[in-house]
Tab-separated table of C-alpha atoms in Angstrom:
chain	number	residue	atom	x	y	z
A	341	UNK	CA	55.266	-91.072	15.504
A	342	UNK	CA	53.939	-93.886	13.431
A	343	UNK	CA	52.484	-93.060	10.146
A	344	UNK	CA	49.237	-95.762	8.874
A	345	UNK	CA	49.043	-95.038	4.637
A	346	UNK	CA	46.193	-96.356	2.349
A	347	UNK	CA	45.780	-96.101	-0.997
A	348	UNK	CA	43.142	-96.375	-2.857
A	349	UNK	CA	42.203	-96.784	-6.697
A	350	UNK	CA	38.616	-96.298	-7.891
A	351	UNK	CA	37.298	-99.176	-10.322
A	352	UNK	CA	34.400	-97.928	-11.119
A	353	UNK	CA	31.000	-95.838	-10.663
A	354	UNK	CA	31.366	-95.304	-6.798
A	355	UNK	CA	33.630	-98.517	-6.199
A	356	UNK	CA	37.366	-98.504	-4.771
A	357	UNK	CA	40.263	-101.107	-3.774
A	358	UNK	CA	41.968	-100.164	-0.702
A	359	UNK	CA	45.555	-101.651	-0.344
A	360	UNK	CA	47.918	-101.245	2.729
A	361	UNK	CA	50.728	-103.173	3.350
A	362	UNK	CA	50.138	-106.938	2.659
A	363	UNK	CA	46.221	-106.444	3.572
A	364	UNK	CA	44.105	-108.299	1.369
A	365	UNK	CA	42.565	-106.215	-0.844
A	366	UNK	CA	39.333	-104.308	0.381
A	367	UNK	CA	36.819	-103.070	-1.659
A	368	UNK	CA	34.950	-99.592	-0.720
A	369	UNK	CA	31.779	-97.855	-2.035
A	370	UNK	CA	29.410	-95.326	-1.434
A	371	UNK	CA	26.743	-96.867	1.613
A	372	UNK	CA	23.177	-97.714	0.215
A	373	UNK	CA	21.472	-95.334	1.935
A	374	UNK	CA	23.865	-92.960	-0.663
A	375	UNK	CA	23.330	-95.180	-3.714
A	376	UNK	CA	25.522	-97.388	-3.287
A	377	UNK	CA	25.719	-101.300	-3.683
A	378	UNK	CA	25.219	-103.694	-1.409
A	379	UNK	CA	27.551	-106.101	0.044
A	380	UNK	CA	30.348	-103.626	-0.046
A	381	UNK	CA	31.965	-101.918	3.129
A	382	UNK	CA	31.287	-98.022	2.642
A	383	UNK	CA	33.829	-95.362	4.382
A	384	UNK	CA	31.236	-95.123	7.078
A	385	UNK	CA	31.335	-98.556	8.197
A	386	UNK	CA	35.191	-98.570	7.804
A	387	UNK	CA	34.882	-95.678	10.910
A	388	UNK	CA	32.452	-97.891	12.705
A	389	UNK	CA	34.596	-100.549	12.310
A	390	UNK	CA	38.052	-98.658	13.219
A	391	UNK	CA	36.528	-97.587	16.705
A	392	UNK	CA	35.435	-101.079	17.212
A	393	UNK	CA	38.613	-102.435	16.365
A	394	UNK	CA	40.688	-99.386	17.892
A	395	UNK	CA	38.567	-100.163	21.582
A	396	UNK	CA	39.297	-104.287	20.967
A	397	UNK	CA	43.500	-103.446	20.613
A	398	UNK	CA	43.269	-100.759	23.752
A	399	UNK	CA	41.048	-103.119	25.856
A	400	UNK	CA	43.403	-106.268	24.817
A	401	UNK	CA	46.407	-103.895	25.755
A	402	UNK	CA	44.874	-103.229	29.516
A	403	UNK	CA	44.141	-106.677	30.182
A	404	UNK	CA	47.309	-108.260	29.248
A	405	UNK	CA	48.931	-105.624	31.368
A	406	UNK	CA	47.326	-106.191	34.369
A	407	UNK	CA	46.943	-109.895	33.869
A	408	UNK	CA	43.358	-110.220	33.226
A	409	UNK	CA	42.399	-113.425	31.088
A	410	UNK	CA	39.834	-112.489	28.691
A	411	UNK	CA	38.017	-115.919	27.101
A	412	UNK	CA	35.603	-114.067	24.881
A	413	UNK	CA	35.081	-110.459	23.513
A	414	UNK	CA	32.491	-109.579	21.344
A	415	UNK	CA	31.063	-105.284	20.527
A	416	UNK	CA	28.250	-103.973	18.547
A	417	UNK	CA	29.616	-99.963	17.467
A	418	UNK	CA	26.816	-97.756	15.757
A	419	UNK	CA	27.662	-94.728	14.402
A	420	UNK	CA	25.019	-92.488	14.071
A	421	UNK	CA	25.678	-89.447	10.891
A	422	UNK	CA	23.175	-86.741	11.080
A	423	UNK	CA	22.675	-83.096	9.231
A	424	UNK	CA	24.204	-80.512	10.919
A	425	UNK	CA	24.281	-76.935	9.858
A	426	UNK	CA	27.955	-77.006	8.512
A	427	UNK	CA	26.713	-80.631	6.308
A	428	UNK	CA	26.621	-84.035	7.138
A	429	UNK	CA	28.621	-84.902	10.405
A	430	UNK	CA	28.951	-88.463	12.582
A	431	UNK	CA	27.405	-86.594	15.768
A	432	UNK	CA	27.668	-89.955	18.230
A	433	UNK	CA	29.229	-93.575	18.317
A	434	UNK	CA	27.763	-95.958	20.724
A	435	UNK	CA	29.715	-99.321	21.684
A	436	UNK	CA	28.042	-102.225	23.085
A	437	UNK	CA	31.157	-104.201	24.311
A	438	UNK	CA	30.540	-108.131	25.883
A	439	UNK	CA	33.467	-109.520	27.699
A	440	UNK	CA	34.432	-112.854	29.419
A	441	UNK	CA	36.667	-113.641	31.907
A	442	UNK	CA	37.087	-117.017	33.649
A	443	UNK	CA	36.138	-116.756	36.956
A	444	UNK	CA	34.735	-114.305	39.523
A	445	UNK	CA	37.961	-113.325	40.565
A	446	UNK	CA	39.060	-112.441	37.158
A	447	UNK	CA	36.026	-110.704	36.862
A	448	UNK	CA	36.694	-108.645	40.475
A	449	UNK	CA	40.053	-107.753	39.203
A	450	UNK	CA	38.799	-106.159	35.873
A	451	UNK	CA	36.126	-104.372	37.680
A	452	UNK	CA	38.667	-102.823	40.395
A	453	UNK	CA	40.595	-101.477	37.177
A	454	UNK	CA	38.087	-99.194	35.126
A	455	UNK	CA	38.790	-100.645	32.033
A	456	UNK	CA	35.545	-98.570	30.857
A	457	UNK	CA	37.288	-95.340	31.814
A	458	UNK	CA	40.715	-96.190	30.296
A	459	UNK	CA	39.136	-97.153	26.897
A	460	UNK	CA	37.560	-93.700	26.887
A	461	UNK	CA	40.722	-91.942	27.298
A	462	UNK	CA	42.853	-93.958	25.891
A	463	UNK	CA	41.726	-95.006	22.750
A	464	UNK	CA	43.306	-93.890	20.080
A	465	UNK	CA	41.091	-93.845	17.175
A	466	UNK	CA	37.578	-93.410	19.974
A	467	UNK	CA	39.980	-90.136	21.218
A	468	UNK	CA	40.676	-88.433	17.798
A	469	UNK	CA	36.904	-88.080	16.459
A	470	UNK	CA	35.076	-84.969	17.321
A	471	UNK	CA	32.102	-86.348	18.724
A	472	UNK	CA	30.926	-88.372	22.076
A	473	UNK	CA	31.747	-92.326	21.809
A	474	UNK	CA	29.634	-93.862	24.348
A	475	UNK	CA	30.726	-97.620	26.278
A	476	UNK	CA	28.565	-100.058	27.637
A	477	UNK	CA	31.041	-102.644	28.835
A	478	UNK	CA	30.070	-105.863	30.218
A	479	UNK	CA	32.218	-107.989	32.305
A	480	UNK	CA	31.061	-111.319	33.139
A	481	UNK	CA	32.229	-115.011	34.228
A	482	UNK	CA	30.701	-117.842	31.692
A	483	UNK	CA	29.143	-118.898	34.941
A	484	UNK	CA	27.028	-115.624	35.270
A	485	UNK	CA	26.272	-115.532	31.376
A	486	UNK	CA	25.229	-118.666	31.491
A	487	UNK	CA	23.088	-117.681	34.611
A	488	UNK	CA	21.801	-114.776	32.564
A	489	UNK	CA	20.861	-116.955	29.974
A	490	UNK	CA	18.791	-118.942	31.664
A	491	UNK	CA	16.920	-115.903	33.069
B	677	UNK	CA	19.633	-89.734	10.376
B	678	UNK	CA	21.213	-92.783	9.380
B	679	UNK	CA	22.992	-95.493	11.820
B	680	UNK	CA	25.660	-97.722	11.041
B	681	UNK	CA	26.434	-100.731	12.349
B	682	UNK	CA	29.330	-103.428	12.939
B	683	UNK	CA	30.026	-105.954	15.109
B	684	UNK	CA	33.075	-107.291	15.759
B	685	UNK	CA	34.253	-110.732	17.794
B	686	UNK	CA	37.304	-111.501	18.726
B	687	UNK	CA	39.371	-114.955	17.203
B	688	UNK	CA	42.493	-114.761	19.018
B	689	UNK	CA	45.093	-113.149	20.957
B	690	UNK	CA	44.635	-109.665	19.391
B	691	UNK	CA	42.240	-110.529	16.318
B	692	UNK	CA	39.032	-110.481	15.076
B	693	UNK	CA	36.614	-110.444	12.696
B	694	UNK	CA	34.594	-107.260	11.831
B	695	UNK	CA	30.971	-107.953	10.181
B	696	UNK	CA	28.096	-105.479	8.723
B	697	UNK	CA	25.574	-106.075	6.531
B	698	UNK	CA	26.365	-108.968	3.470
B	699	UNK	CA	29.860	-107.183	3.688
B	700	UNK	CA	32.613	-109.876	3.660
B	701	UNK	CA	33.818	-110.314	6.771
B	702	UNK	CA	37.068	-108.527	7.285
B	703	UNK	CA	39.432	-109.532	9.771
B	704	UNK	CA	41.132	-106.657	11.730
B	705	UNK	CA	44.154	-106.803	14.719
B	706	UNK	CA	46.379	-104.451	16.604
B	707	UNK	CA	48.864	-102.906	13.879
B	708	UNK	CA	52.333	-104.912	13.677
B	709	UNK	CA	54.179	-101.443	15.356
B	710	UNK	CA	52.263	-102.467	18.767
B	711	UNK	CA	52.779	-106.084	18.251
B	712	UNK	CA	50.213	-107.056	15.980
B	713	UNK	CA	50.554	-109.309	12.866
B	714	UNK	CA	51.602	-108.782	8.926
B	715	UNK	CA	48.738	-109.182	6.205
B	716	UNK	CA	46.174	-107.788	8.507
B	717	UNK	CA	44.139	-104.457	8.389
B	718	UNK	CA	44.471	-102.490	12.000
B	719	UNK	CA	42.636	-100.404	13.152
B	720	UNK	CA	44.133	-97.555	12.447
B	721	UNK	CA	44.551	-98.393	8.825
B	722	UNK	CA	40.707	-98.523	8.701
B	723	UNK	CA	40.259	-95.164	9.933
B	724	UNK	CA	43.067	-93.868	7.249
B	725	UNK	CA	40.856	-95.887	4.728
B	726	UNK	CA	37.674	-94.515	5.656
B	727	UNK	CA	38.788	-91.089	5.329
B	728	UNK	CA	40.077	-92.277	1.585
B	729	UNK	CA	37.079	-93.655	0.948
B	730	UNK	CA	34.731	-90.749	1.704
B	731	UNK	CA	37.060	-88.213	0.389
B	732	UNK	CA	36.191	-90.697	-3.063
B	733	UNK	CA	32.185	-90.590	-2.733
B	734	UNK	CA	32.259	-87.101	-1.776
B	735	UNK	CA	34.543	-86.044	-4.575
B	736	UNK	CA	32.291	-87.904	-7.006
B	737	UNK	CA	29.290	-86.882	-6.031
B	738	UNK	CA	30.112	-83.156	-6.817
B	739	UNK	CA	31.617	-84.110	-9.963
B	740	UNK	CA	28.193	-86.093	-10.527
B	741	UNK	CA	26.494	-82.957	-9.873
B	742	UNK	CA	28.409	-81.026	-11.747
B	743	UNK	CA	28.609	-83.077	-14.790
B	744	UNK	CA	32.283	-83.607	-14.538
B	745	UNK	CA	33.477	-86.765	-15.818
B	746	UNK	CA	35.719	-88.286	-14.228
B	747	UNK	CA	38.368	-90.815	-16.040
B	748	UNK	CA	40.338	-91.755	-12.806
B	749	UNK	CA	40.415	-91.514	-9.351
B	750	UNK	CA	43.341	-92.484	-6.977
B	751	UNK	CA	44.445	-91.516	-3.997
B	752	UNK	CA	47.429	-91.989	-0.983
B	753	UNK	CA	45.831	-91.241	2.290
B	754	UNK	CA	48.666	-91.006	5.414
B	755	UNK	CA	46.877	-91.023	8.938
B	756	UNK	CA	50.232	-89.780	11.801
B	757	UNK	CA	49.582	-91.279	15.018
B	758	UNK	CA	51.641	-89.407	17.711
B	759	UNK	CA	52.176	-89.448	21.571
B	760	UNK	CA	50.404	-86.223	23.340
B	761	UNK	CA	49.946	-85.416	26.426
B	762	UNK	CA	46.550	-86.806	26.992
B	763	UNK	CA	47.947	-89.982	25.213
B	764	UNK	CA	48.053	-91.723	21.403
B	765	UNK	CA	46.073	-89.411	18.919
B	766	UNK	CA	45.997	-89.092	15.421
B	767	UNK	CA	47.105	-85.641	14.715
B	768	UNK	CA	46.945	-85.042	11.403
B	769	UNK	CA	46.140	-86.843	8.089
B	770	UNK	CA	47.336	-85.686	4.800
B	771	UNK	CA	45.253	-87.221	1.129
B	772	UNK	CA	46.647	-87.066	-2.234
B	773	UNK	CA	44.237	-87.298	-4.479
B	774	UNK	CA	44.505	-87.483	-8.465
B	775	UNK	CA	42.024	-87.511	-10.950
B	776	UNK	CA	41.938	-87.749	-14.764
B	777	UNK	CA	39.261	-86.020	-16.395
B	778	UNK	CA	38.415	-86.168	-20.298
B	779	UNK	CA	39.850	-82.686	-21.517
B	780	UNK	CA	40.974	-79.566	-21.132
B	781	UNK	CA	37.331	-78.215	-20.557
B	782	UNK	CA	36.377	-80.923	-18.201
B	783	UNK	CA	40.030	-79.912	-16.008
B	784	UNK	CA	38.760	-76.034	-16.170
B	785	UNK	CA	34.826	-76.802	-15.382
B	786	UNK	CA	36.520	-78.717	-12.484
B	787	UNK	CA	38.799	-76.390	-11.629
B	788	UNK	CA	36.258	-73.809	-11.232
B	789	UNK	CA	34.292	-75.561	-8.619
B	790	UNK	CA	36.482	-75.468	-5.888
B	791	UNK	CA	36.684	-78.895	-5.304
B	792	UNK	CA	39.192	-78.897	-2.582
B	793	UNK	CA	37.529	-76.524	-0.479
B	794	UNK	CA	33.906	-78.694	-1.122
B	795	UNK	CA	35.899	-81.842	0.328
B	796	UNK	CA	37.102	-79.983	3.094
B	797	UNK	CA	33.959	-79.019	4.238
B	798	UNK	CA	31.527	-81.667	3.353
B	799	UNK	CA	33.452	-85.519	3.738
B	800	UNK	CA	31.418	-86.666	6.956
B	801	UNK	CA	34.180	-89.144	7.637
B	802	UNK	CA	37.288	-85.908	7.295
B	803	UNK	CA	34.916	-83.802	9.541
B	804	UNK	CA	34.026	-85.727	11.870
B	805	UNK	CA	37.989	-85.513	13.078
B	806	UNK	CA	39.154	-83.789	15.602
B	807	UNK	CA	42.916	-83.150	13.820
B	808	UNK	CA	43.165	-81.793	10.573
B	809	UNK	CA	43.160	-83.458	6.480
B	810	UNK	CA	45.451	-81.770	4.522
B	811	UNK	CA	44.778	-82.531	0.804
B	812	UNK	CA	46.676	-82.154	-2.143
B	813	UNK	CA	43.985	-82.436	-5.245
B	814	UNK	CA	45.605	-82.845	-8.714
B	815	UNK	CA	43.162	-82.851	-11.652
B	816	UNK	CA	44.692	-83.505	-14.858
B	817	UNK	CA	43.752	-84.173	-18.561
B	818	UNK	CA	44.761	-87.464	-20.183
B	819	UNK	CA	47.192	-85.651	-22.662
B	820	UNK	CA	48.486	-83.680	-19.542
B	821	UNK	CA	49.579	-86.935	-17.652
B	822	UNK	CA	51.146	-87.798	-20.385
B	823	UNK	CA	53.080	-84.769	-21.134
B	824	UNK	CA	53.721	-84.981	-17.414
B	825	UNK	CA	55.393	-88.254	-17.417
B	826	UNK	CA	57.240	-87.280	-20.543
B	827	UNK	CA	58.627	-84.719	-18.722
């Protein structure tokens, strides 16, 4: 078991510090759309941001373990909070995730491994919410982006 | 509906930096019990602090509502991350949460209300879980801290 603690203080109105370990200090409020400032990470980003993260450390995981070099990876999550009849609930997450590998080998390799499966299952953070998370990875050489690029 | 939305691109080995909106950027990497670096928020610690964080704006927007005022707000959140059989899940999360309020009749209007039960059911970020939040909600009076720490 491994336990993750946060605490939190509130400063003022619908502001907070979060601290955790030696973090820097993070500063949380209420999401404009709510009323709240801008410029300020609200919970619901910190979610967005935990599944992005949480699919980063579980993709990094897989590819170090079956020796895939990865030279760039880059996501866009979305997390999409609608009105339900039991209040408001996050109903979907959808994860744009770019990755680069060196070569078309590399890029053979990753493909033959269903990295896009594993992340489903095996995310931790993607696995313990109560609603679909839906992956679009990309796998490509700098060669083919670059080719993509040009059109 | 609303959407939100963070992108996140990777620096290093296991880190990277998460972005949304003007938000400051906040750098995130695989937790130091998997091999990750001190002084860095993981993902998992983000998910423990967005569940903090909501549990914060939903608690003070029913005390908003309800004309409660509320002096201070603090809270411990503690996310367990366990092995299962389908793999790493959180399976439970457990929130202390205390909160000063002016006076005795502010502590019984708030006591009234059911507070606990209203953060159950309504924090979009606690529902949207698929283990359960435990939470322990103190509300206290000034004097009563006091007498509290006294002893």
């Amino acid at each position: 078991m491994t336990d993750f603690e946060v605490d939190l203080v509130r400063e003022m109105d619908n502001w907070g510090t979060l601290t955790a370990r030696q973090n820097p200090h993070l500063r949380v409020a209420t999401p404009p759309a709510f009323g709240g400032p801008e410029g300020v990470w609200s919970p619901e980003e910190l979610l967005v941001a935990s599944v992005g993260g949480c699919l980063m450390s579980t993709f990094l995981y897989f590819a170090n373990r079956f020796n895939v070099a990865v030279e760039a990876y880059a996501s866009t999550a979305r997390g999409s909070l609608n009105k339900t009849p039991e209040g408001l609930r996050f109903t979907d997450f959808e994860v744009a995730i770019r990755v680069t590998v060196p070569d078309e080998s590399a890029r053979e390799t990753a493909a033959s491994l269903r990295l896009k499966e594993k992340l489903e299952k095996y995310c931790p953070v993607s696995a313990s919410l109560n609603c679909p998370v839906r992956l679009d990875l990309s796998i490509e050489t700098e060669t083919g982006r670059r080719d993509l690029h040009r059109g």
